[in-house]
């Protein structure tokens, strides 16, 4: 009688071991794909976080970001007064002298006020800069409303040029309803001018920014 071929245990183990690497390789590919997807998601989220953070600050006043208004408050000024201090800074690489004409003023909450900063380009070449800004305490950013500000646009200065730059603002009367700010006596408005490496070429200004305008 013919005997059926038999497979030894050693041969069976050998054949089984030969199949395992393919399973392990497939598992590694799946894990690598998942990890790559997670990394791509994290990178995408990090890029998306920057504009979202900027939008969030503008919408809520978080981190002392001031708000932009188009007109005076409908309710008008109230009797409560508050001091507003003005701070100025210039980042390294920008040869400008930058300072407020007044270091501090006292205003009625809700009163529209115009103040001026003076900027001088101390270089023998045309330079450009743009101002970043915030207020302190950081929690009052949502109440500090700007109607007009030099910080909204890039500023280009000719060699030796001196310019007066206005800021038109008011403190929103709704701050009086925020009892966390009942003891608030002073707000500091701070600017820092940063150099612009590739300024936008613009025609010569007509000098409108240099003309003093009264309070709105």
PDB file of C-alpha atoms in Angstrom:
ATOM      1  CA  UNK A   1       0.000   0.000   0.000  1.00  0.00           C
ATOM      2  CA  UNK A   2       1.267   3.465  -0.901  1.00  0.00           C
ATOM      3  CA  UNK A   3       2.151   5.641   2.059  1.00  0.00           C
ATOM      4  CA  UNK A   4       1.026   9.258   2.197  1.00  0.00           C
ATOM      5  CA  UNK A   5       3.832  11.728   2.418  1.00  0.00           C
ATOM      6  CA  UNK A   6       4.259  13.113   5.889  1.00  0.00           C
ATOM      7  CA  UNK A   7       5.460  16.540   6.939  1.00  0.00           C
ATOM      8  CA  UNK A   8       7.670  16.726   9.936  1.00  0.00           C
ATOM      9  CA  UNK A   9       7.030  19.223  12.711  1.00  0.00           C
ATOM     10  CA  UNK A  10      10.264  21.000  11.903  1.00  0.00           C
ATOM     11  CA  UNK A  11       9.224  21.461   8.272  1.00  0.00           C
ATOM     12  CA  UNK A  12       5.798  22.717   9.394  1.00  0.00           C
ATOM     13  CA  UNK A  13       7.396  25.280  11.728  1.00  0.00           C
ATOM     14  CA  UNK A  14       9.740  26.359   8.968  1.00  0.00           C
ATOM     15  CA  UNK A  15       6.904  26.937   6.529  1.00  0.00           C
ATOM     16  CA  UNK A  16       4.893  28.815   9.178  1.00  0.00           C
ATOM     17  CA  UNK A  17       7.815  31.069  10.021  1.00  0.00           C
ATOM     18  CA  UNK A  18       8.215  31.892   6.385  1.00  0.00           C
ATOM     19  CA  UNK A  19       4.717  33.347   6.227  1.00  0.00           C
ATOM     20  CA  UNK A  20       4.970  35.571   9.329  1.00  0.00           C
ATOM     21  CA  UNK A  21       7.148  38.384   7.873  1.00  0.00           C
ATOM     22  CA  UNK A  22       4.487  39.205   5.285  1.00  0.00           C
ATOM     23  CA  UNK A  23       1.917  39.763   8.056  1.00  0.00           C
ATOM     24  CA  UNK A  24       4.386  41.809  10.069  1.00  0.00           C
ATOM     25  CA  UNK A  25       5.279  43.869   7.003  1.00  0.00           C
ATOM     26  CA  UNK A  26       1.622  44.603   6.320  1.00  0.00           C
ATOM     27  CA  UNK A  27       1.090  45.667   9.912  1.00  0.00           C
ATOM     28  CA  UNK A  28       4.080  48.010   9.721  1.00  0.00           C
ATOM     29  CA  UNK A  29       2.723  49.621   6.567  1.00  0.00           C
ATOM     30  CA  UNK A  30      -0.644  50.252   8.233  1.00  0.00           C
ATOM     31  CA  UNK A  31       0.982  51.727  11.342  1.00  0.00           C
ATOM     32  CA  UNK A  32       3.274  53.931   9.246  1.00  0.00           C
ATOM     33  CA  UNK A  33       0.305  55.173   7.219  1.00  0.00           C
ATOM     34  CA  UNK A  34      -1.627  56.047  10.362  1.00  0.00           C
ATOM     35  CA  UNK A  35       1.369  57.883  11.844  1.00  0.00           C
ATOM     36  CA  UNK A  36       1.890  59.797   8.599  1.00  0.00           C
ATOM     37  CA  UNK A  37      -1.744  60.832   8.570  1.00  0.00           C
ATOM     38  CA  UNK A  38      -1.564  62.040  12.151  1.00  0.00           C
ATOM     39  CA  UNK A  39       1.579  64.084  11.410  1.00  0.00           C
ATOM     40  CA  UNK A  40      -0.032  65.635   8.322  1.00  0.00           C
ATOM     41  CA  UNK A  41      -3.126  66.491  10.359  1.00  0.00           C
ATOM     42  CA  UNK A  42      -1.035  68.119  13.079  1.00  0.00           C
ATOM     43  CA  UNK A  43       0.946  70.182  10.545  1.00  0.00           C
ATOM     44  CA  UNK A  44      -2.245  71.323   8.859  1.00  0.00           C
ATOM     45  CA  UNK A  45      -3.775  72.225  12.195  1.00  0.00           C
ATOM     46  CA  UNK A  46      -0.715  74.269  13.162  1.00  0.00           C
ATOM     47  CA  UNK A  47      -1.016  76.374   9.980  1.00  0.00           C
ATOM     48  CA  UNK A  48      -4.745  76.808  10.466  1.00  0.00           C
ATOM     49  CA  UNK A  49      -4.249  77.823  14.089  1.00  0.00           C
ATOM     50  CA  UNK A  50      -2.471  81.094  13.187  1.00  0.00           C
ATOM     51  CA  UNK A  51      -5.313  82.776  11.253  1.00  0.00           C
ATOM     52  CA  UNK A  52      -7.860  81.312  13.632  1.00  0.00           C
ATOM     53  CA  UNK A  53      -5.961  82.751  16.613  1.00  0.00           C
ATOM     54  CA  UNK A  54      -5.772  86.185  14.955  1.00  0.00           C
ATOM     55  CA  UNK A  55      -9.491  86.100  14.180  1.00  0.00           C
ATOM     56  CA  UNK A  56     -10.275  85.005  17.726  1.00  0.00           C
ATOM     57  CA  UNK A  57      -8.223  87.872  19.212  1.00  0.00           C
ATOM     58  CA  UNK A  58      -9.927  90.466  17.007  1.00  0.00           C
ATOM     59  CA  UNK A  59     -13.375  89.109  17.753  1.00  0.00           C
ATOM     60  CA  UNK A  60     -12.968  88.814  21.512  1.00  0.00           C
ATOM     61  CA  UNK A  61     -10.238  91.296  22.467  1.00  0.00           C
ATOM     62  CA  UNK A  62      -8.202  88.396  23.841  1.00  0.00           C
ATOM     63  CA  UNK A  63      -4.572  89.181  24.682  1.00  0.00           C
ATOM     64  CA  UNK A  64      -5.291  92.921  24.636  1.00  0.00           C
ATOM     65  CA  UNK A  65      -6.268  93.119  20.964  1.00  0.00           C
ATOM     66  CA  UNK A  66      -8.259  96.300  20.401  1.00  0.00           C
ATOM     67  CA  UNK A  67     -11.463  96.512  18.374  1.00  0.00           C
ATOM     68  CA  UNK A  68     -12.263  98.517  15.241  1.00  0.00           C
ATOM     69  CA  UNK A  69     -15.266 100.848  15.267  1.00  0.00           C
ATOM     70  CA  UNK A  70     -16.822 102.854  12.447  1.00  0.00           C
ATOM     71  CA  UNK A  71     -18.442 105.593  14.503  1.00  0.00           C
ATOM     72  CA  UNK A  72     -18.868 107.041  17.974  1.00  0.00           C
ATOM     73  CA  UNK A  73     -20.856 105.038  20.540  1.00  0.00           C
ATOM     74  CA  UNK A  74     -24.597 105.515  20.306  1.00  0.00           C
ATOM     75  CA  UNK A  75     -24.978 106.045  24.041  1.00  0.00           C
ATOM     76  CA  UNK A  76     -22.437 108.864  24.183  1.00  0.00           C
ATOM     77  CA  UNK A  77     -19.908 109.510  26.978  1.00  0.00           C
ATOM     78  CA  UNK A  78     -20.663 108.827  30.634  1.00  0.00           C
ATOM     79  CA  UNK A  79     -19.479 110.634  33.738  1.00  0.00           C
ATOM     80  CA  UNK A  80     -16.896 108.034  34.749  1.00  0.00           C
ATOM     81  CA  UNK A  81     -13.363 108.971  33.746  1.00  0.00           C
ATOM     82  CA  UNK A  82     -10.347 106.818  33.016  1.00  0.00           C
ATOM     83  CA  UNK A  83      -6.667 107.540  32.324  1.00  0.00           C
ATOM     84  CA  UNK A  84      -5.160 106.333  29.041  1.00  0.00           C
ATOM     85  CA  UNK A  85      -1.396 105.992  28.818  1.00  0.00           C
ATOM     86  CA  UNK A  86       0.517 105.818  25.523  1.00  0.00           C
ATOM     87  CA  UNK A  87       3.538 103.602  25.004  1.00  0.00           C
ATOM     88  CA  UNK A  88       5.799 103.428  21.933  1.00  0.00           C
ATOM     89  CA  UNK A  89       8.495 100.978  20.842  1.00  0.00           C
ATOM     90  CA  UNK A  90      10.586 100.292  17.733  1.00  0.00           C
ATOM     91  CA  UNK A  91      11.846  96.820  16.900  1.00  0.00           C
ATOM     92  CA  UNK A  92      15.531  96.274  15.979  1.00  0.00           C
ATOM     93  CA  UNK A  93      16.297  96.937  12.331  1.00  0.00           C
ATOM     94  CA  UNK A  94      14.017  99.932  11.913  1.00  0.00           C
ATOM     95  CA  UNK A  95      15.836 103.296  12.256  1.00  0.00           C
ATOM     96  CA  UNK A  96      12.835 105.268  13.446  1.00  0.00           C
ATOM     97  CA  UNK A  97      12.201 107.562  16.367  1.00  0.00           C
ATOM     98  CA  UNK A  98       8.670 106.938  17.583  1.00  0.00           C
ATOM     99  CA  UNK A  99       6.949 108.613  20.517  1.00  0.00           C
ATOM    100  CA  UNK A 100       3.542 109.886  21.650  1.00  0.00           C
ATOM    101  CA  UNK A 101       2.964 113.623  21.874  1.00  0.00           C
ATOM    102  CA  UNK A 102       1.281 113.028  25.237  1.00  0.00           C
ATOM    103  CA  UNK A 103       2.242 110.261  27.600  1.00  0.00           C
ATOM    104  CA  UNK A 104      -1.138 110.184  29.358  1.00  0.00           C
ATOM    105  CA  UNK A 105      -4.576 111.789  29.178  1.00  0.00           C
ATOM    106  CA  UNK A 106      -7.783 111.498  31.177  1.00  0.00           C
ATOM    107  CA  UNK A 107     -11.013 110.935  29.237  1.00  0.00           C
ATOM    108  CA  UNK A 108     -14.655 110.227  29.895  1.00  0.00           C
ATOM    109  CA  UNK A 109     -15.630 106.665  29.058  1.00  0.00           C
ATOM    110  CA  UNK A 110     -17.423 106.817  25.701  1.00  0.00           C
ATOM    111  CA  UNK A 111     -15.715 110.075  24.680  1.00  0.00           C
ATOM    112  CA  UNK A 112     -14.142 110.001  21.191  1.00  0.00           C
ATOM    113  CA  UNK A 113     -10.565 111.252  21.412  1.00  0.00           C
ATOM    114  CA  UNK A 114      -7.828 112.012  18.881  1.00  0.00           C
ATOM    115  CA  UNK A 115      -4.195 111.754  19.916  1.00  0.00           C
ATOM    116  CA  UNK A 116      -0.995 111.921  17.886  1.00  0.00           C
ATOM    117  CA  UNK A 117       2.229 109.973  17.722  1.00  0.00           C
ATOM    118  CA  UNK A 118       5.341 111.437  16.088  1.00  0.00           C
ATOM    119  CA  UNK A 119       7.507 109.262  13.821  1.00  0.00           C
ATOM    120  CA  UNK A 120      10.867 110.251  12.334  1.00  0.00           C
ATOM    121  CA  UNK A 121      12.876 108.204   9.856  1.00  0.00           C
ATOM    122  CA  UNK A 122      16.452 108.690  11.018  1.00  0.00           C
ATOM    123  CA  UNK A 123      17.960 106.802   8.085  1.00  0.00           C
ATOM    124  CA  UNK A 124      19.370 108.257   4.865  1.00  0.00           C
ATOM    125  CA  UNK A 125      17.146 105.896   2.865  1.00  0.00           C
ATOM    126  CA  UNK A 126      13.457 105.206   2.506  1.00  0.00           C
ATOM    127  CA  UNK A 127      12.237 102.709   5.070  1.00  0.00           C
ATOM    128  CA  UNK A 128       8.906 101.082   5.830  1.00  0.00           C
ATOM    129  CA  UNK A 129       7.270  99.689   8.934  1.00  0.00           C
ATOM    130  CA  UNK A 130       3.985  98.547  10.356  1.00  0.00           C
ATOM    131  CA  UNK A 131       2.783  98.792  13.922  1.00  0.00           C
ATOM    132  CA  UNK A 132       1.484  96.014  16.131  1.00  0.00           C
ATOM    133  CA  UNK A 133      -0.603  97.065  19.103  1.00  0.00           C
ATOM    134  CA  UNK A 134      -2.411  95.974  22.238  1.00  0.00           C
ATOM    135  CA  UNK A 135      -3.783  97.386  25.440  1.00  0.00           C
ATOM    136  CA  UNK A 136      -3.191  96.555  29.080  1.00  0.00           C
ATOM    137  CA  UNK A 137      -4.761  95.167  31.127  1.00  0.00           C
ATOM    138  CA  UNK A 138      -5.226  92.501  28.448  1.00  0.00           C
ATOM    139  CA  UNK A 139      -8.826  91.896  29.482  1.00  0.00           C
ATOM    140  CA  UNK A 140      -9.995  95.367  28.355  1.00  0.00           C
ATOM    141  CA  UNK A 141      -9.127  94.864  24.675  1.00  0.00           C
ATOM    142  CA  UNK A 142     -12.755  94.215  23.783  1.00  0.00           C
ATOM    143  CA  UNK A 143     -13.743  97.643  25.209  1.00  0.00           C
ATOM    144  CA  UNK A 144     -11.043  99.718  23.493  1.00  0.00           C
ATOM    145  CA  UNK A 145     -12.488 100.847  20.159  1.00  0.00           C
ATOM    146  CA  UNK A 146     -10.387 102.447  17.407  1.00  0.00           C
ATOM    147  CA  UNK A 147     -12.059 104.512  14.693  1.00  0.00           C
ATOM    148  CA  UNK A 148      -8.844 105.492  12.916  1.00  0.00           C
ATOM    149  CA  UNK A 149      -5.235 104.397  13.422  1.00  0.00           C
ATOM    150  CA  UNK A 150      -1.928 104.466  11.566  1.00  0.00           C
ATOM    151  CA  UNK A 151      -1.487 100.845  12.611  1.00  0.00           C
ATOM    152  CA  UNK A 152      -4.122  99.711  10.107  1.00  0.00           C
ATOM    153  CA  UNK A 153      -1.743 100.209   7.163  1.00  0.00           C
ATOM    154  CA  UNK A 154       1.920  99.917   6.273  1.00  0.00           C
ATOM    155  CA  UNK A 155       3.874 103.177   6.672  1.00  0.00           C
ATOM    156  CA  UNK A 156       6.625 104.238   4.249  1.00  0.00           C
ATOM    157  CA  UNK A 157       8.938 107.066   5.290  1.00  0.00           C
ATOM    158  CA  UNK A 158      11.321 109.070   3.097  1.00  0.00           C
ATOM    159  CA  UNK A 159      14.874 109.764   4.345  1.00  0.00           C
ATOM    160  CA  UNK A 160      14.705 112.121   7.326  1.00  0.00           C
ATOM    161  CA  UNK A 161      10.918 112.432   7.084  1.00  0.00           C
ATOM    162  CA  UNK A 162       8.952 113.338  10.192  1.00  0.00           C
ATOM    163  CA  UNK A 163       5.261 112.589  10.409  1.00  0.00           C
ATOM    164  CA  UNK A 164       2.414 113.044  12.891  1.00  0.00           C
ATOM    165  CA  UNK A 165       0.155 110.005  12.994  1.00  0.00           C
ATOM    166  CA  UNK A 166      -3.307 110.198  14.555  1.00  0.00           C
ATOM    167  CA  UNK A 167      -5.195 107.637  16.613  1.00  0.00           C
ATOM    168  CA  UNK A 168      -8.945 108.119  17.081  1.00  0.00           C
ATOM    169  CA  UNK A 169     -10.487 105.967  19.783  1.00  0.00           C
ATOM    170  CA  UNK A 170     -12.948 105.647  22.634  1.00  0.00           C
ATOM    171  CA  UNK A 171     -13.492 103.323  25.571  1.00  0.00           C
ATOM    172  CA  UNK A 172     -16.793 101.521  25.153  1.00  0.00           C
ATOM    173  CA  UNK A 173     -19.340 102.602  27.812  1.00  0.00           C
ATOM    174  CA  UNK A 174     -20.344  98.954  28.248  1.00  0.00           C
ATOM    175  CA  UNK A 175     -17.195  98.529  30.327  1.00  0.00           C
ATOM    176  CA  UNK A 176     -19.146 100.182  33.162  1.00  0.00           C
ATOM    177  CA  UNK A 177     -21.434  97.137  33.234  1.00  0.00           C
ATOM    178  CA  UNK A 178     -18.495  94.771  33.671  1.00  0.00           C
ATOM    179  CA  UNK A 179     -18.087  94.690  37.439  1.00  0.00           C
ATOM    180  CA  UNK A 180     -14.707  92.984  37.142  1.00  0.00           C
ATOM    181  CA  UNK A 181     -13.425  96.357  35.904  1.00  0.00           C
ATOM    182  CA  UNK A 182     -15.030  98.486  38.624  1.00  0.00           C
ATOM    183  CA  UNK A 183     -11.601  99.318  40.034  1.00  0.00           C
ATOM    184  CA  UNK A 184      -9.994  99.996  36.659  1.00  0.00           C
ATOM    185  CA  UNK A 185      -8.423 103.451  36.595  1.00  0.00           C
ATOM    186  CA  UNK A 186      -5.826 103.240  33.807  1.00  0.00           C
ATOM    187  CA  UNK A 187      -5.523 101.680  30.368  1.00  0.00           C
ATOM    188  CA  UNK A 188      -2.207 101.553  28.510  1.00  0.00           C
ATOM    189  CA  UNK A 189      -2.208 101.623  24.711  1.00  0.00           C
ATOM    190  CA  UNK A 190       1.059 100.211  23.396  1.00  0.00           C
ATOM    191  CA  UNK A 191       2.525 100.219  19.878  1.00  0.00           C
ATOM    192  CA  UNK A 192       5.601  98.568  18.422  1.00  0.00           C
ATOM    193  CA  UNK A 193       6.764  99.384  14.889  1.00  0.00           C
ATOM    194  CA  UNK A 194       8.366  96.493  13.008  1.00  0.00           C
ATOM    195  CA  UNK A 195      10.400  96.813   9.781  1.00  0.00           C
ATOM    196  CA  UNK A 196       8.799  95.776   6.496  1.00  0.00           C
ATOM    197  CA  UNK A 197      11.369  94.111   4.246  1.00  0.00           C
ATOM    198  CA  UNK A 198       9.433  94.332   0.978  1.00  0.00           C
ATOM    199  CA  UNK A 199       7.260  97.441   1.257  1.00  0.00           C
ATOM    200  CA  UNK A 200       4.404  98.022  -1.149  1.00  0.00           C
ATOM    201  CA  UNK A 201       5.328 100.754  -3.610  1.00  0.00           C
ATOM    202  CA  UNK A 202       2.815 103.584  -3.342  1.00  0.00           C
ATOM    203  CA  UNK A 203       2.527 107.033  -4.966  1.00  0.00           C
ATOM    204  CA  UNK A 204       3.556 110.017  -2.904  1.00  0.00           C
ATOM    205  CA  UNK A 205       0.930 110.833  -0.285  1.00  0.00           C
ATOM    206  CA  UNK A 206      -0.997 114.085  -0.529  1.00  0.00           C
ATOM    207  CA  UNK A 207      -0.221 114.833   3.100  1.00  0.00           C
ATOM    208  CA  UNK A 208      -3.664 114.030   4.423  1.00  0.00           C
ATOM    209  CA  UNK A 209      -2.219 111.943   7.242  1.00  0.00           C
ATOM    210  CA  UNK A 210      -0.152 114.895   8.352  1.00  0.00           C
ATOM    211  CA  UNK A 211      -3.119 117.214   8.754  1.00  0.00           C
ATOM    212  CA  UNK A 212      -4.443 117.377  12.227  1.00  0.00           C
ATOM    213  CA  UNK A 213      -8.093 116.474  12.518  1.00  0.00           C
ATOM    214  CA  UNK A 214     -10.321 117.398  15.394  1.00  0.00           C
ATOM    215  CA  UNK A 215     -12.150 114.893  17.524  1.00  0.00           C
ATOM    216  CA  UNK A 216     -14.936 113.108  15.712  1.00  0.00           C
TER     217      UNK A 216
END
